[in-house]
Short mmCIF file of C-alpha atoms and ligand atoms in Angstrom, two decimals:
data_model
loop_
_atom_site.label_atom_id
_atom_site.label_comp_id
_atom_site.label_asym_id
_atom_site.label_seq_id
_atom_site.Cartn_x
_atom_site.Cartn_y
_atom_site.Cartn_z
CA MET C 12 34.77 -33.01 3.63
CA GLU C 13 36.49 -35.99 5.19
CA LYS C 14 34.62 -38.09 7.75
CA THR C 15 35.88 -40.50 10.39
CA LEU C 16 34.51 -42.90 13.00
CA VAL C 17 34.99 -42.60 16.75
CA ILE C 18 33.62 -45.31 19.04
CA ILE C 19 33.38 -44.33 22.69
CA LYS C 20 34.20 -47.63 24.39
CA PRO C 21 32.44 -49.23 27.40
CA CYS C 22 35.34 -48.21 29.70
CA ALA C 23 34.66 -44.54 28.86
CA LEU C 24 30.94 -44.90 29.58
CA GLN C 25 31.71 -46.53 32.93
CA ARG C 26 34.08 -43.70 33.80
CA ALA C 27 31.59 -41.04 32.69
CA LEU C 28 33.97 -39.68 30.05
CA THR C 29 31.50 -39.57 27.15
CA GLY C 30 30.95 -35.83 27.43
CA GLU C 31 34.66 -35.14 27.80
CA VAL C 32 35.48 -37.09 24.62
CA ILE C 33 32.74 -35.40 22.61
CA LYS C 34 33.76 -32.00 23.98
CA ARG C 35 37.32 -32.42 22.72
CA PHE C 36 36.28 -33.11 19.15
CA GLU C 37 33.71 -30.30 19.25
CA GLN C 38 36.27 -27.85 20.61
CA LYS C 39 38.71 -28.80 17.87
CA GLY C 40 36.10 -27.67 15.36
CA LEU C 41 35.02 -30.99 13.90
CA ARG C 42 31.37 -31.26 12.92
CA LEU C 43 29.31 -34.02 14.54
CA ALA C 44 27.67 -35.77 11.59
CA GLY C 45 26.27 -38.85 13.36
CA ILE C 46 25.82 -40.25 16.87
CA LYS C 47 24.04 -43.23 18.40
CA MET C 48 24.25 -45.76 21.21
CA MET C 49 24.48 -49.40 20.21
CA GLN C 50 25.18 -52.81 21.72
CA LEU C 51 27.98 -54.51 19.78
CA ASP C 52 27.92 -58.26 19.25
CA ASP C 53 30.38 -60.97 18.29
CA ARG C 54 29.59 -60.71 14.57
CA ILE C 55 30.31 -56.99 14.18
CA LEU C 56 33.41 -57.18 16.42
CA ARG C 57 34.85 -60.07 14.41
CA GLU C 58 34.53 -57.90 11.33
CA HIS C 59 35.73 -54.70 12.99
CA TYR C 60 38.77 -56.27 14.66
CA ALA C 61 39.52 -58.84 11.91
CA HIS C 62 43.18 -57.74 11.93
CA LEU C 63 43.44 -59.07 15.51
CA ALA C 64 41.49 -62.32 15.07
CA GLU C 65 44.57 -64.52 15.39
CA ARG C 66 45.92 -62.79 18.50
CA PRO C 67 45.59 -64.61 21.85
CA PHE C 68 43.77 -61.65 23.41
CA PHE C 69 41.05 -61.44 20.74
CA GLN C 70 38.33 -62.79 23.03
CA ARG C 71 39.14 -60.36 25.83
CA ILE C 72 38.96 -57.42 23.42
CA LYS C 73 35.54 -58.57 22.23
CA ASP C 74 34.34 -59.12 25.82
CA SER C 75 35.54 -55.65 26.79
CA MET C 76 33.67 -54.08 23.85
CA MET C 77 30.40 -55.91 24.62
CA ILE C 78 30.21 -55.37 28.37
CA THR C 79 27.95 -52.31 27.95
CA PRO C 80 26.65 -50.47 24.89
CA VAL C 81 29.04 -48.11 23.11
CA ILE C 82 28.49 -44.71 21.52
CA VAL C 83 29.39 -44.49 17.86
CA THR C 84 30.06 -41.08 16.38
CA CYS C 85 30.96 -39.66 12.98
CA TRP C 86 33.06 -36.50 12.81
CA GLU C 87 33.72 -34.35 9.75
CA GLY C 88 36.45 -31.86 8.97
CA LYS C 89 39.43 -31.22 6.75
CA ASP C 90 41.85 -34.15 7.20
CA ALA C 91 39.49 -35.45 9.91
CA VAL C 92 41.04 -38.95 9.98
CA LYS C 93 44.56 -37.68 10.65
CA VAL C 94 43.39 -35.02 13.11
CA VAL C 95 41.26 -37.44 15.17
CA ARG C 96 43.98 -40.08 15.17
CA ALA C 97 46.51 -37.56 16.51
CA MET C 98 44.06 -36.52 19.24
CA THR C 99 43.54 -40.19 20.15
CA GLY C 100 47.16 -41.05 21.02
CA SER C 101 49.04 -44.36 21.02
CA THR C 102 47.14 -47.62 21.52
CA ASN C 103 48.63 -48.24 24.97
CA GLY C 104 47.41 -45.50 27.31
CA ARG C 105 50.63 -45.77 29.29
CA ASP C 106 52.62 -44.76 26.20
CA ALA C 107 50.16 -42.18 24.90
CA VAL C 108 51.39 -38.61 25.12
CA PRO C 109 49.65 -36.36 27.67
CA GLY C 110 47.25 -34.03 25.88
CA THR C 111 45.88 -36.88 23.78
CA ILE C 112 42.66 -38.57 24.89
CA ARG C 113 44.38 -41.85 25.73
CA GLY C 114 47.32 -39.99 27.23
CA ASP C 115 45.02 -38.09 29.58
CA PHE C 116 42.49 -40.78 30.50
CA SER C 117 43.94 -44.27 30.06
CA LEU C 118 46.48 -46.53 31.74
CA SER C 119 45.70 -49.56 29.59
CA VAL C 120 46.25 -51.07 26.14
CA GLN C 121 42.71 -52.46 26.08
CA GLU C 122 40.71 -50.00 28.16
CA ASN C 123 41.87 -47.07 26.06
CA ILE C 124 38.66 -44.97 25.91
CA ILE C 125 38.02 -44.75 22.16
CA HIS C 126 38.39 -46.46 18.82
CA THR C 127 39.27 -44.19 15.89
CA SER C 128 39.73 -45.04 12.21
CA ASP C 129 43.37 -45.27 11.13
CA SER C 130 43.15 -44.26 7.44
CA VAL C 131 40.78 -42.60 4.99
CA GLU C 132 40.03 -45.98 3.37
CA THR C 133 39.37 -47.66 6.73
CA ALA C 134 37.15 -44.77 7.84
CA ALA C 135 34.82 -45.24 4.85
CA VAL C 136 34.53 -48.99 5.50
CA GLU C 137 34.04 -48.53 9.25
CA LEU C 138 31.43 -45.77 8.91
CA ALA C 139 29.42 -48.04 6.59
CA ARG C 140 29.77 -50.83 9.17
CA PHE C 141 28.24 -48.83 12.03
CA PHE C 142 25.94 -46.29 10.33
CA SER C 143 23.29 -46.47 7.65
CA ASP C 144 23.24 -43.61 5.12
CA ASP C 145 20.28 -41.90 6.78
CA GLU C 146 22.10 -41.78 10.13
CA ILE C 147 24.83 -39.51 8.74
CA PHE C 148 23.62 -35.93 8.58
CA ALA C 149 24.72 -33.08 6.33
CA TYR C 150 23.69 -29.71 7.74
CA ASN C 151 24.82 -26.13 7.48
CA TYR C 152 27.71 -25.67 9.92
CA GLN C 153 27.80 -21.94 10.66
CA SER C 154 31.30 -21.98 12.21
CA LEU C 155 33.05 -23.02 8.98
CA PRO C 156 34.23 -19.52 7.95
CA PHE C 157 35.78 -19.11 11.40
CA LEU C 158 37.44 -22.53 11.41
CA TYR C 159 39.13 -22.45 7.99
CA ALA C 160 40.48 -20.00 5.44
CA ASN C 161 38.57 -19.75 2.14
CA ASP C 162 41.21 -21.72 0.29
CA GLU C 163 41.28 -24.54 2.86
CA ILE C 164 37.69 -25.68 2.23
O1 LIG R 4 42.92 -48.85 18.60
P1 LIG R 4 44.19 -48.79 17.80
O2 LIG R 4 43.94 -48.55 16.33
O3 LIG R 4 45.18 -47.82 18.38
O4 LIG R 4 44.91 -50.23 17.93
P2 LIG R 4 44.73 -51.60 17.12
O5 LIG R 4 46.09 -52.19 16.97
O6 LIG R 4 43.90 -51.42 15.90
O7 LIG R 4 43.96 -52.52 18.16
C1 LIG R 4 42.58 -52.38 18.36
C2 LIG R 4 42.26 -52.48 19.83
O8 LIG R 4 42.58 -53.77 20.31
C3 LIG R 4 43.03 -51.52 20.73
O9 LIG R 4 42.47 -50.23 20.80
C4 LIG R 4 42.95 -52.23 22.06
O10 LIG R 4 41.68 -52.01 22.67
C5 LIG R 4 43.03 -53.69 21.65
N1 LIG R 4 44.41 -54.23 21.76
C6 LIG R 4 44.78 -54.89 22.93
O11 LIG R 4 43.97 -55.01 23.84
N2 LIG R 4 46.05 -55.39 23.06
C7 LIG R 4 46.95 -55.25 22.08
N3 LIG R 4 48.17 -55.75 22.23
C8 LIG R 4 46.59 -54.60 20.88
C9 LIG R 4 45.31 -54.08 20.75
MG1 LIG R 5 43.07 -49.76 14.91
#
């Protein structure tokens, strides 16, 4: 099934929202396939945020992402990329709809709680960036028959 990356940002760790973020994806029914804490550095952030490299605020984004370790997670489910992105909300927390993670916990465009992959193609590249193969786990997820109809999975 489809997998996607969620990075719990330093602002979420500082605000003790790690459990809340994980709880939301668990409650939705997504399967946690990988999780670890890591300290990001300039090299990986340059790669990860390459699409923003020419923007004037690039350095402040990198600084914000390096100020403490982050928690990187991999979630699996049917249409996981689309589902997680919808639960994330708009980039700017002030615009994000209440009920989304950013809409409920953020007032900022930068300090917006989580990073989530924006397409199936990006998710594959980003998961490979942050996880090695042996850090992504396949295991029997007993809830599946109660989460989906037979013909959905
Ligand atoms: O995270 P998302 O995919 O919604 O947005 P993005 O356009 O891929 O930007 C990546 C991250 O850069 C955002 O989550 C913000 O933390 C930061 N950013 C910012 O600080 N100011 C902006 N004008 C745009 C993005
Ligand atoms: Mg993005």
